[in-house]
Amino acid sequence: MLTCEICGEDVMSEADMRTHLLLSHLENEMRCPLCSLAGVSYDELHFHIHTAHAEGGDQSTRRHGGTTASQACAKAAGFDRVANGGRPSRTCSGASPDRTANGPSSDRADSGGISGPAAEELPGDTFGNLGDLWRLSSRVGRLSDQTSTHTEEITCPVPGGSARVPHCAGEESRGDREEPIRTKLKRLFSPMKEKHFPCPVCPLVFSNCFILQEHVELHLQEQGVAEGSHAERYECPLCSLTCADSTALQLHVELHLEGSAAIGTDGACSDLQLAKQLQEEEERKRKVEEDKREAEEFKKLQRQFGLDGSGGYRKQIERNLERAVSRGHMAPAEFHRKRAEVMESLASGIDDGRTRTLGLMAALYEYYQKEGRDCAHVWLSAETDHYSSSEGDQGWGCGYRNFQMLLSSLHGMEAYKDCSNEGRVPSIPQVQALIEQAWREGMDPQGASHFNSRLQGSRAWIGATEIYSLFTSLGVRALIVDFHQPTGSGNTHPRLFEWVKRYFSQSACRGARLPPRVVQTTQPPIYLQHQGHSRSIVGIEQKKNGSLCLLIFDPGCPSGDMRKLLARDGITCASMRHLRKFLGSLKHSQYQIVAVEGVLSPEEKRTRIVNSRSLRAERIP
């Protein structure tokens, strides 16, 4: 006759006991027959009975012929391999050699650990995997940490394994041990109050944040190896932040873990504070990178617009002459002669005229008288000389060369005689000096501050506002018109073409009932500015179908090509392609023009200087 230690029911045989345990206990709620412990698994109850109720289990063993509840449970679960012809069960190293599976233990009551039948009946297959062993050793470890003062090593029931399982040692009496054991069991099976730290990558849970940190680092290292060295971004498993490399991600996750540790200890830190700290750190890095990139871009713009202090017209022309000599394109004697001419021109402030082409407007008028039968009307500006860029201003001097073209046209007009610098065209360094003088008079203070009030000795680009300031300083009335956006399909500017037509045709049609087909007006050319370049408009064609075509003098066109227009054969359609610009040829997003309208009185000049503090242009549309 066998008695169940769990519920006290008597059964006839071991088979009946196995069936009883399976039906009454293993499939139902486990409850300790000696205390109020309930709601635990079989393994936990098995361990509980042979640790908390060691003496009671020993007495029940003696009463019932040495068959304990744990043995019966093990047999019912199929763990008794000896009875069924399986391999023999293993014993713990702490048990005496003479202990048997069915014999009572003489020192079990004093050991306080896993020994005697409880230890002997733990076969190697009881723990199906290392996770079960980990749960058992964790429970024993937590129980031992609260009650014992020293530990001894117990051999792991898994073949070849071992684990340090702390347990009580000493010669205490039962009364001295019962109260701390009950306290331990209450702490063991009651809801844990300590902080749990779940792994964000896998389902493991840790009670120590530092162990979790090492565990997550292993995940990150595996992720870095799997993704390889070509991975560009790494995403944090705890938030949506992405990092450039695995090292940065590891540091970022450590901040998370440190924040979690601080929360678990004193609650001084929060996830929100950690997120703000990380965001501020990223913001500082981004700002540093942006400042560095902006500084590099600013240096590029300074080099592009000639504000990097690399020298102006004189230095550039000297370098180009020296380069020509070193390459064998120029003899040393010619180098010294040209250099002397440049120095003389710079000293006088007058352009040397080496890039100047005369008589082009007369040649155009003659061409349209004979050719261009597809043109209904042609309007040409007053006589204007063409100035090409030279070795000293290649790449940046277009604005200065266009001013020279406009000034050469004003020299032939009586109305501008007092404003035309005594009929002489200044050199580029002298034009820079004239603009600086206009700034000193109070013209365009914002533009002056942009150039630090200095142009001489630099390769700085100038635009429509500098041309306007220069004309105002010379007493010439000028107008800036800003075509700030396209007014036609395909990013074209038909309003610009119409404005130029009115500018030239109004003066030609005064007092004439039927204007001639080709007219050379008394209007100066128009300064045309767009992003990166400027040119001069010297006329406009109107085709028989109504379309318009501008006639342009471009400083970037070499003087040799412009002089071909004066050849003996005259101007041809092929040579005119350098001058014609149709509507589809001007597709920049913005154009500005400067048109000369007359002479300023002293009062008007002072008024314009005062108003230039907030310089504004006429905007079309």
Tab-separated table of N, CA and C in Angstrom, residues 446-582:
chain	number	residue	atom	x	y	z
A	446	GLN	N	24.536	98.647	-48.940
A	446	GLN	CA	24.470	97.191	-48.792
A	446	GLN	C	25.427	96.492	-49.755
A	447	GLY	N	25.480	96.963	-50.999
A	447	GLY	CA	26.426	96.386	-51.954
A	447	GLY	C	27.861	96.632	-51.549
A	448	ALA	N	28.141	97.809	-50.988
A	448	ALA	CA	29.496	98.112	-50.537
A	448	ALA	C	29.921	97.175	-49.409
A	449	SER	N	29.009	96.894	-48.477
A	449	SER	CA	29.354	95.990	-47.386
A	449	SER	C	29.578	94.568	-47.893
A	450	HIS	N	28.880	94.176	-48.966
A	450	HIS	CA	29.084	92.842	-49.527
A	450	HIS	C	30.522	92.664	-50.010
A	451	PHE	N	31.097	93.719	-50.593
A	451	PHE	CA	32.481	93.660	-51.085
A	451	PHE	C	33.476	94.255	-50.098
A	452	ASN	N	33.017	94.538	-48.876
A	452	ASN	CA	33.886	95.179	-47.876
A	452	ASN	C	34.438	96.501	-48.388
A	453	SER	N	33.653	97.156	-49.253
A	453	SER	CA	33.987	98.491	-49.810
A	453	SER	C	35.312	98.491	-50.561
A	454	ARG	N	35.686	97.347	-51.118
A	454	ARG	CA	36.962	97.268	-51.828
A	454	ARG	C	36.853	96.319	-53.014
A	455	LEU	N	37.240	96.841	-54.201
A	455	LEU	CA	37.272	96.052	-55.430
A	455	LEU	C	38.666	95.998	-56.042
A	456	GLN	N	39.453	97.045	-55.865
A	456	GLN	CA	40.771	97.086	-56.482
A	456	GLN	C	41.667	95.975	-55.936
A	457	GLY	N	42.388	95.367	-56.844
A	457	GLY	CA	43.268	94.273	-56.465
A	457	GLY	C	42.558	92.945	-56.297
A	458	SER	N	41.274	92.854	-56.685
A	458	SER	CA	40.519	91.617	-56.569
A	458	SER	C	39.948	91.234	-57.932
A	459	ARG	N	39.408	90.024	-57.980
A	459	ARG	CA	38.742	89.538	-59.184
A	459	ARG	C	37.239	89.432	-58.948
A	460	ALA	N	36.694	90.368	-58.190
A	460	ALA	CA	35.293	90.319	-57.803
A	460	ALA	C	34.380	90.584	-58.996
A	461	TRP	N	33.311	89.815	-59.092
A	461	TRP	CA	32.302	90.026	-60.125
A	461	TRP	C	31.417	91.210	-59.741
A	462	ILE	N	30.962	91.925	-60.722
A	462	ILE	CA	29.996	92.998	-60.484
A	462	ILE	C	28.747	92.707	-61.302
A	463	GLY	N	27.643	93.321	-60.882
A	463	GLY	CA	26.367	93.089	-61.543
A	463	GLY	C	25.625	94.372	-61.825
A	464	ALA	N	24.297	94.236	-61.953
A	464	ALA	CA	23.471	95.377	-62.375
A	464	ALA	C	23.501	96.505	-61.343
A	465	THR	N	23.517	96.189	-60.059
A	465	THR	CA	23.495	97.249	-59.046
A	465	THR	C	24.789	98.048	-59.041
A	466	GLU	N	25.926	97.414	-59.286
A	466	GLU	CA	27.189	98.156	-59.353
A	466	GLU	C	27.231	99.055	-60.597
A	467	ILE	N	26.686	98.577	-61.719
A	467	ILE	CA	26.623	99.412	-62.928
A	467	ILE	C	25.707	100.612	-62.684
A	468	TYR	N	24.582	100.378	-62.015
A	468	TYR	CA	23.666	101.475	-61.684
A	468	TYR	C	24.349	102.492	-60.767
A	469	SER	N	25.051	102.014	-59.742
A	469	SER	CA	25.744	102.933	-58.830
A	469	SER	C	26.806	103.736	-59.559
A	470	LEU	N	27.512	103.088	-60.467
A	470	LEU	CA	28.573	103.774	-61.206
A	470	LEU	C	27.994	104.857	-62.113
A	471	PHE	N	26.902	104.555	-62.820
A	471	PHE	CA	26.274	105.570	-63.687
A	471	PHE	C	25.721	106.726	-62.859
A	472	THR	N	25.116	106.428	-61.706
A	472	THR	CA	24.593	107.495	-60.859
A	472	THR	C	25.713	108.396	-60.362
A	473	SER	N	26.849	107.795	-59.987
A	473	SER	CA	27.983	108.600	-59.542
A	473	SER	C	28.508	109.505	-60.655
A	474	LEU	N	28.399	109.040	-61.924
A	474	LEU	CA	28.846	109.843	-63.074
A	474	LEU	C	27.796	110.848	-63.528
A	475	GLY	N	26.601	110.843	-62.892
A	475	GLY	CA	25.556	111.797	-63.253
A	475	GLY	C	24.673	111.319	-64.388
A	476	VAL	N	24.615	110.027	-64.644
A	476	VAL	CA	23.799	109.471	-65.717
A	476	VAL	C	22.573	108.818	-65.090
A	477	ARG	N	21.383	109.161	-65.640
A	477	ARG	CA	20.147	108.556	-65.157
A	477	ARG	C	20.026	107.148	-65.739
A	478	ALA	N	19.922	106.168	-64.873
A	478	ALA	CA	19.813	104.770	-65.294
A	478	ALA	C	18.626	104.124	-64.597
A	479	LEU	N	18.153	103.060	-65.169
A	479	LEU	CA	16.986	102.347	-64.662
A	479	LEU	C	17.294	100.853	-64.610
A	480	ILE	N	16.953	100.220	-63.481
A	480	ILE	CA	17.100	98.769	-63.341
A	480	ILE	C	15.711	98.137	-63.472
A	481	VAL	N	15.587	97.189	-64.367
A	481	VAL	CA	14.344	96.447	-64.554
A	481	VAL	C	14.649	94.974	-64.273
A	482	ASP	N	13.844	94.389	-63.394
A	482	ASP	CA	14.075	93.010	-62.945
A	482	ASP	C	12.971	92.115	-63.510
A	483	PHE	N	13.346	91.229	-64.431
A	483	PHE	CA	12.437	90.191	-64.931
A	483	PHE	C	12.685	88.946	-64.068
A	484	HIS	N	12.035	88.922	-62.918
A	484	HIS	CA	12.387	87.982	-61.854
A	484	HIS	C	11.838	86.580	-62.074
A	485	GLN	N	10.995	86.373	-63.077
A	485	GLN	CA	10.478	85.040	-63.350
A	485	GLN	C	10.080	84.944	-64.813
A	486	PRO	N	10.068	83.746	-65.374
A	486	PRO	CA	9.679	83.594	-66.781
A	486	PRO	C	8.223	84.013	-66.980
A	487	THR	N	7.969	84.562	-68.144
A	487	THR	CA	6.616	85.010	-68.489
A	487	THR	C	6.066	84.277	-69.706
A	488	GLY	N	6.771	83.257	-70.188
A	488	GLY	CA	6.306	82.484	-71.328
A	488	GLY	C	6.514	81.001	-71.096
A	489	SER	N	6.060	80.212	-72.025
A	489	SER	CA	6.197	78.758	-71.914
A	489	SER	C	7.657	78.358	-72.102
A	490	GLY	N	8.039	77.261	-71.458
A	490	GLY	CA	9.409	76.774	-71.583
A	490	GLY	C	10.434	77.661	-70.918
A	491	ASN	N	10.062	78.360	-69.823
A	491	ASN	CA	10.973	79.250	-69.079
A	491	ASN	C	11.522	80.380	-69.941
A	492	THR	N	10.731	80.877	-70.837
A	492	THR	CA	11.150	81.986	-71.700
A	492	THR	C	10.675	83.313	-71.109
A	493	HIS	N	11.179	84.413	-71.686
A	493	HIS	CA	10.889	85.767	-71.192
A	493	HIS	C	10.422	86.656	-72.343
A	494	PRO	N	9.222	86.438	-72.875
A	494	PRO	CA	8.743	87.322	-73.974
A	494	PRO	C	8.561	88.766	-73.528
A	495	ARG	N	8.252	89.011	-72.229
A	495	ARG	CA	8.104	90.394	-71.760
A	495	ARG	C	9.426	91.148	-71.857
A	496	LEU	N	10.534	90.467	-71.666
A	496	LEU	CA	11.843	91.099	-71.822
A	496	LEU	C	12.055	91.552	-73.272
A	497	PHE	N	11.720	90.699	-74.229
A	497	PHE	CA	11.886	91.057	-75.639
A	497	PHE	C	10.981	92.237	-76.010
A	498	GLU	N	9.763	92.248	-75.498
A	498	GLU	CA	8.845	93.355	-75.795
A	498	GLU	C	9.362	94.660	-75.203
A	499	TRP	N	9.946	94.577	-73.972
A	499	TRP	CA	10.470	95.796	-73.351
A	499	TRP	C	11.624	96.352	-74.175
A	500	VAL	N	12.522	95.519	-74.652
A	500	VAL	CA	13.653	95.982	-75.462
A	500	VAL	C	13.156	96.597	-76.765
A	501	LYS	N	12.142	96.009	-77.371
A	501	LYS	CA	11.596	96.562	-78.614
A	501	LYS	C	11.054	97.967	-78.381
A	502	ARG	N	10.309	98.182	-77.295
A	502	ARG	CA	9.782	99.521	-77.007
A	502	ARG	C	10.917	100.501	-76.756
A	503	TYR	N	11.961	100.067	-76.085
A	503	TYR	CA	13.087	100.958	-75.769
A	503	TYR	C	13.727	101.508	-77.042
A	504	PHE	N	13.955	100.672	-78.030
A	504	PHE	CA	14.614	101.127	-79.262
A	504	PHE	C	13.641	101.759	-80.244
A	505	SER	N	12.420	101.258	-80.306
A	505	SER	CA	11.499	101.731	-81.347
A	505	SER	C	10.860	103.066	-81.003
A	506	GLN	N	10.702	103.432	-79.719
A	506	GLN	CA	10.029	104.678	-79.374
A	506	GLN	C	10.793	105.892	-79.875
A	507	SER	N	12.104	105.882	-79.740
A	507	SER	CA	12.888	107.034	-80.198
A	507	SER	C	12.965	107.087	-81.716
A	508	ALA	N	12.859	105.929	-82.385
A	508	ALA	CA	12.972	105.912	-83.838
A	508	ALA	C	11.688	106.329	-84.521
A	509	CYS	N	10.547	106.199	-83.846
A	509	CYS	CA	9.254	106.467	-84.473
A	509	CYS	C	8.755	107.875	-84.229
A	510	ARG	N	9.520	108.698	-83.558
A	510	ARG	CA	9.071	110.064	-83.274
A	510	ARG	C	9.014	110.888	-84.565
A	511	GLY	N	7.822	111.357	-84.859
A	511	GLY	CA	7.636	112.227	-86.026
A	511	GLY	C	7.640	111.502	-87.343
A	512	ALA	N	7.662	110.166	-87.352
A	512	ALA	CA	7.688	109.423	-88.623
A	512	ALA	C	6.380	108.651	-88.753
A	513	ARG	N	5.709	108.849	-89.902
A	513	ARG	CA	4.466	108.139	-90.136
A	513	ARG	C	4.718	106.655	-90.430
A	514	LEU	N	5.709	106.374	-91.230
A	514	LEU	CA	6.033	104.999	-91.617
A	514	LEU	C	7.525	104.797	-91.387
A	515	PRO	N	7.908	104.170	-90.297
A	515	PRO	CA	9.343	104.012	-90.009
A	515	PRO	C	9.991	103.113	-91.039
A	516	PRO	N	11.245	103.338	-91.343
A	516	PRO	CA	11.952	102.480	-92.300
A	516	PRO	C	12.176	101.079	-91.714
A	517	ARG	N	12.540	100.163	-92.609
A	517	ARG	CA	12.730	98.787	-92.177
A	517	ARG	C	13.942	98.660	-91.261
A	518	VAL	N	15.040	99.358	-91.519
A	518	VAL	CA	16.258	99.307	-90.717
A	518	VAL	C	16.509	100.704	-90.164
A	519	VAL	N	16.613	100.803	-88.838
A	519	VAL	CA	16.787	102.087	-88.177
A	519	VAL	C	17.953	101.977	-87.208
A	520	GLN	N	18.892	102.924	-87.292
A	520	GLN	CA	19.946	103.039	-86.288
A	520	GLN	C	19.563	104.191	-85.375
A	521	THR	N	19.165	103.866	-84.161
A	521	THR	CA	18.638	104.855	-83.231
A	521	THR	C	19.777	105.585	-82.531
A	522	THR	N	19.388	106.516	-81.660
A	522	THR	CA	20.358	107.248	-80.830
A	522	THR	C	20.373	106.711	-79.399
A	523	GLN	N	19.778	105.548	-79.202
A	523	GLN	CA	19.729	104.962	-77.860
A	523	GLN	C	21.018	104.188	-77.559
A	524	PRO	N	21.553	104.352	-76.336
A	524	PRO	CA	22.720	103.543	-75.951
A	524	PRO	C	22.316	102.070	-75.823
A	525	PRO	N	23.245	101.165	-75.857
A	525	PRO	CA	22.910	99.745	-75.649
A	525	PRO	C	22.387	99.495	-74.239
A	526	ILE	N	21.880	98.293	-74.013
A	526	ILE	CA	21.283	97.906	-72.738
A	526	ILE	C	22.183	96.863	-72.081
A	527	TYR	N	22.424	97.076	-70.792
A	527	TYR	CA	23.204	96.106	-70.011
A	527	TYR	C	22.271	94.960	-69.601
A	528	LEU	N	22.633	93.713	-69.957
A	528	LEU	CA	21.816	92.535	-69.665
A	528	LEU	C	22.584	91.617	-68.711
A	529	GLN	N	21.979	91.337	-67.550
A	529	GLN	CA	22.619	90.526	-66.512
A	529	GLN	C	21.781	89.295	-66.220
A	530	HIS	N	22.434	88.147	-66.113
A	530	HIS	CA	21.790	86.939	-65.594
A	530	HIS	C	22.816	86.211	-64.741
A	531	GLN	N	22.428	85.090	-64.172
A	531	GLN	CA	23.292	84.370	-63.245
A	531	GLN	C	24.586	83.941	-63.915
A	532	GLY	N	25.720	84.486	-63.441
A	532	GLY	CA	27.026	84.052	-63.905
A	532	GLY	C	27.589	84.791	-65.096
A	533	HIS	N	26.817	85.688	-65.759
A	533	HIS	CA	27.341	86.340	-66.965
A	533	HIS	C	26.517	87.586	-67.263
A	534	SER	N	27.100	88.463	-68.049
A	534	SER	CA	26.395	89.672	-68.500
A	534	SER	C	26.819	89.980	-69.930
A	535	ARG	N	25.898	90.614	-70.667
A	535	ARG	CA	26.133	90.975	-72.062
A	535	ARG	C	25.483	92.319	-72.356
A	536	SER	N	25.659	92.829	-73.589
A	536	SER	CA	25.090	94.116	-73.990
A	536	SER	C	24.164	93.906	-75.184
A	537	ILE	N	22.939	94.466	-75.082
A	537	ILE	CA	21.961	94.387	-76.173
A	537	ILE	C	22.149	95.616	-77.056
A	538	VAL	N	22.492	95.402	-78.333
A	538	VAL	CA	22.770	96.511	-79.253
A	538	VAL	C	21.715	96.633	-80.343
A	539	GLY	N	20.654	95.840	-80.275
A	539	GLY	CA	19.596	95.951	-81.273
A	539	GLY	C	18.612	94.804	-81.144
A	540	ILE	N	17.567	94.876	-82.009
A	540	ILE	CA	16.536	93.837	-81.996
A	540	ILE	C	15.938	93.714	-83.401
A	541	GLU	N	15.663	92.482	-83.802
A	541	GLU	CA	15.014	92.185	-85.079
A	541	GLU	C	13.559	91.784	-84.835
A	542	GLN	N	12.705	92.189	-85.755
A	542	GLN	CA	11.325	91.699	-85.747
A	542	GLN	C	11.069	91.018	-87.082
A	543	LYS	N	10.839	89.697	-87.012
A	543	LYS	CA	10.624	88.923	-88.225
A	543	LYS	C	9.238	89.231	-88.801
A	544	LYS	N	9.041	88.780	-90.043
A	544	LYS	CA	7.754	89.006	-90.693
A	544	LYS	C	6.625	88.232	-90.024
A	545	ASN	N	6.967	87.141	-89.323
A	545	ASN	CA	5.945	86.396	-88.589
A	545	ASN	C	5.684	86.953	-87.200
A	546	GLY	N	6.350	88.059	-86.844
A	546	GLY	CA	6.124	88.712	-85.563
A	546	GLY	C	7.095	88.328	-84.470
A	547	SER	N	7.914	87.304	-84.660
A	547	SER	CA	8.870	86.899	-83.624
A	547	SER	C	10.003	87.907	-83.514
A	548	LEU	N	10.601	87.965	-82.333
A	548	LEU	CA	11.662	88.928	-82.036
A	548	LEU	C	12.980	88.202	-81.802
A	549	CYS	N	14.082	88.902	-82.120
A	549	CYS	CA	15.425	88.356	-81.943
A	549	CYS	C	16.343	89.481	-81.486
A	550	LEU	N	17.032	89.243	-80.354
A	550	LEU	CA	17.952	90.252	-79.827
A	550	LEU	C	19.295	90.160	-80.531
A	551	LEU	N	19.962	91.326	-80.645
A	551	LEU	CA	21.334	91.398	-81.141
A	551	LEU	C	22.236	91.707	-79.954
A	552	ILE	N	23.199	90.827	-79.695
A	552	ILE	CA	23.983	90.837	-78.459
A	552	ILE	C	25.456	91.019	-78.778
A	553	PHE	N	26.138	91.871	-77.977
A	553	PHE	CA	27.590	91.929	-77.926
A	553	PHE	C	28.028	91.192	-76.659
A	554	ASP	N	28.764	90.107	-76.828
A	554	ASP	CA	29.187	89.274	-75.702
A	554	ASP	C	30.668	89.506	-75.433
A	555	PRO	N	31.047	89.925	-74.201
A	555	PRO	CA	32.479	90.091	-73.910
A	555	PRO	C	33.255	88.792	-73.998
A	556	GLY	N	32.584	87.656	-73.862
A	556	GLY	CA	33.269	86.386	-73.967
A	556	GLY	C	33.630	85.993	-75.377
A	557	CYS	N	33.103	86.679	-76.377
A	557	CYS	CA	33.454	86.390	-77.767
A	557	CYS	C	34.820	87.009	-78.078
A	558	PRO	N	35.773	86.235	-78.565
A	558	PRO	CA	37.114	86.791	-78.830
A	558	PRO	C	37.065	87.934	-79.839
A	559	SER	N	38.007	88.823	-79.686
A	559	SER	CA	38.058	89.978	-80.592
A	559	SER	C	38.326	89.550	-82.037
A	560	GLY	N	39.041	88.425	-82.218
A	560	GLY	CA	39.288	87.947	-83.581
A	560	GLY	C	38.004	87.560	-84.293
A	561	ASP	N	37.073	86.923	-83.584
A	561	ASP	CA	35.792	86.570	-84.202
A	561	ASP	C	34.967	87.802	-84.505
A	562	MET	N	35.027	88.794	-83.652
A	562	MET	CA	34.256	90.019	-83.905
A	562	MET	C	34.823	90.792	-85.084
A	563	ARG	N	36.123	90.747	-85.305
A	563	ARG	CA	36.716	91.481	-86.424
A	563	ARG	C	36.434	90.820	-87.767
A	564	LYS	N	36.010	89.562	-87.725
A	564	LYS	CA	35.614	88.918	-88.975
A	564	LYS	C	34.369	89.560	-89.569
A	565	LEU	N	33.575	90.213	-88.728
A	565	LEU	CA	32.392	90.905	-89.237
A	565	LEU	C	32.768	92.111	-90.084
A	566	LEU	N	34.008	92.560	-89.931
A	566	LEU	CA	34.471	93.726	-90.707
A	566	LEU	C	35.294	93.313	-91.924
A	567	ALA	N	35.260	92.024	-92.250
A	567	ALA	CA	36.062	91.535	-93.377
A	567	ALA	C	35.556	92.125	-94.688
A	568	ARG	N	36.387	91.925	-95.745
A	568	ARG	CA	36.057	92.496	-97.048
A	568	ARG	C	34.775	91.885	-97.615
A	569	ASP	N	34.559	90.630	-97.330
A	569	ASP	CA	33.353	89.984	-97.834
A	569	ASP	C	32.107	90.441	-97.108
A	570	GLY	N	32.279	91.126	-95.996
A	570	GLY	CA	31.131	91.621	-95.246
A	570	GLY	C	30.574	90.563	-94.299
A	571	ILE	N	29.496	90.926	-93.640
A	571	ILE	CA	28.865	90.042	-92.672
A	571	ILE	C	28.022	89.011	-93.403
A	572	THR	N	28.112	87.761	-92.952
A	572	THR	CA	27.324	86.674	-93.524
A	572	THR	C	26.369	86.131	-92.462
A	573	CYS	N	25.459	85.283	-92.911
A	573	CYS	CA	24.512	84.676	-91.962
A	573	CYS	C	25.236	83.801	-90.942
A	574	ALA	N	26.329	83.137	-91.360
A	574	ALA	CA	27.080	82.283	-90.442
A	574	ALA	C	27.751	83.112	-89.347
A	575	SER	N	28.296	84.258	-89.717
A	575	SER	CA	28.954	85.098	-88.717
A	575	SER	C	27.958	85.791	-87.789
A	576	MET	N	26.710	85.904	-88.207
A	576	MET	CA	25.701	86.564	-87.374
A	576	MET	C	25.210	85.688	-86.218
A	577	ARG	N	25.535	84.410	-86.256
A	577	ARG	CA	25.047	83.543	-85.182
A	577	ARG	C	25.667	83.914	-83.830
A	578	HIS	N	26.800	84.623	-83.812
A	578	HIS	CA	27.377	85.079	-82.553
A	578	HIS	C	26.567	86.214	-81.933
A	579	LEU	N	25.754	86.869	-82.740
A	579	LEU	CA	25.034	88.051	-82.270
A	579	LEU	C	23.560	87.775	-81.983
A	580	ARG	N	22.944	86.869	-82.719
A	580	ARG	CA	21.496	86.654	-82.599
A	580	ARG	C	21.167	85.785	-81.367
A	581	LYS	N	20.134	86.212	-80.642
A	581	LYS	CA	19.601	85.447	-79.506
A	581	LYS	C	18.079	85.468	-79.605
A	582	PHE	N	17.518	84.289	-79.944
A	582	PHE	CA	16.072	84.175	-80.086
A	582	PHE	C	15.427	83.938	-78.718
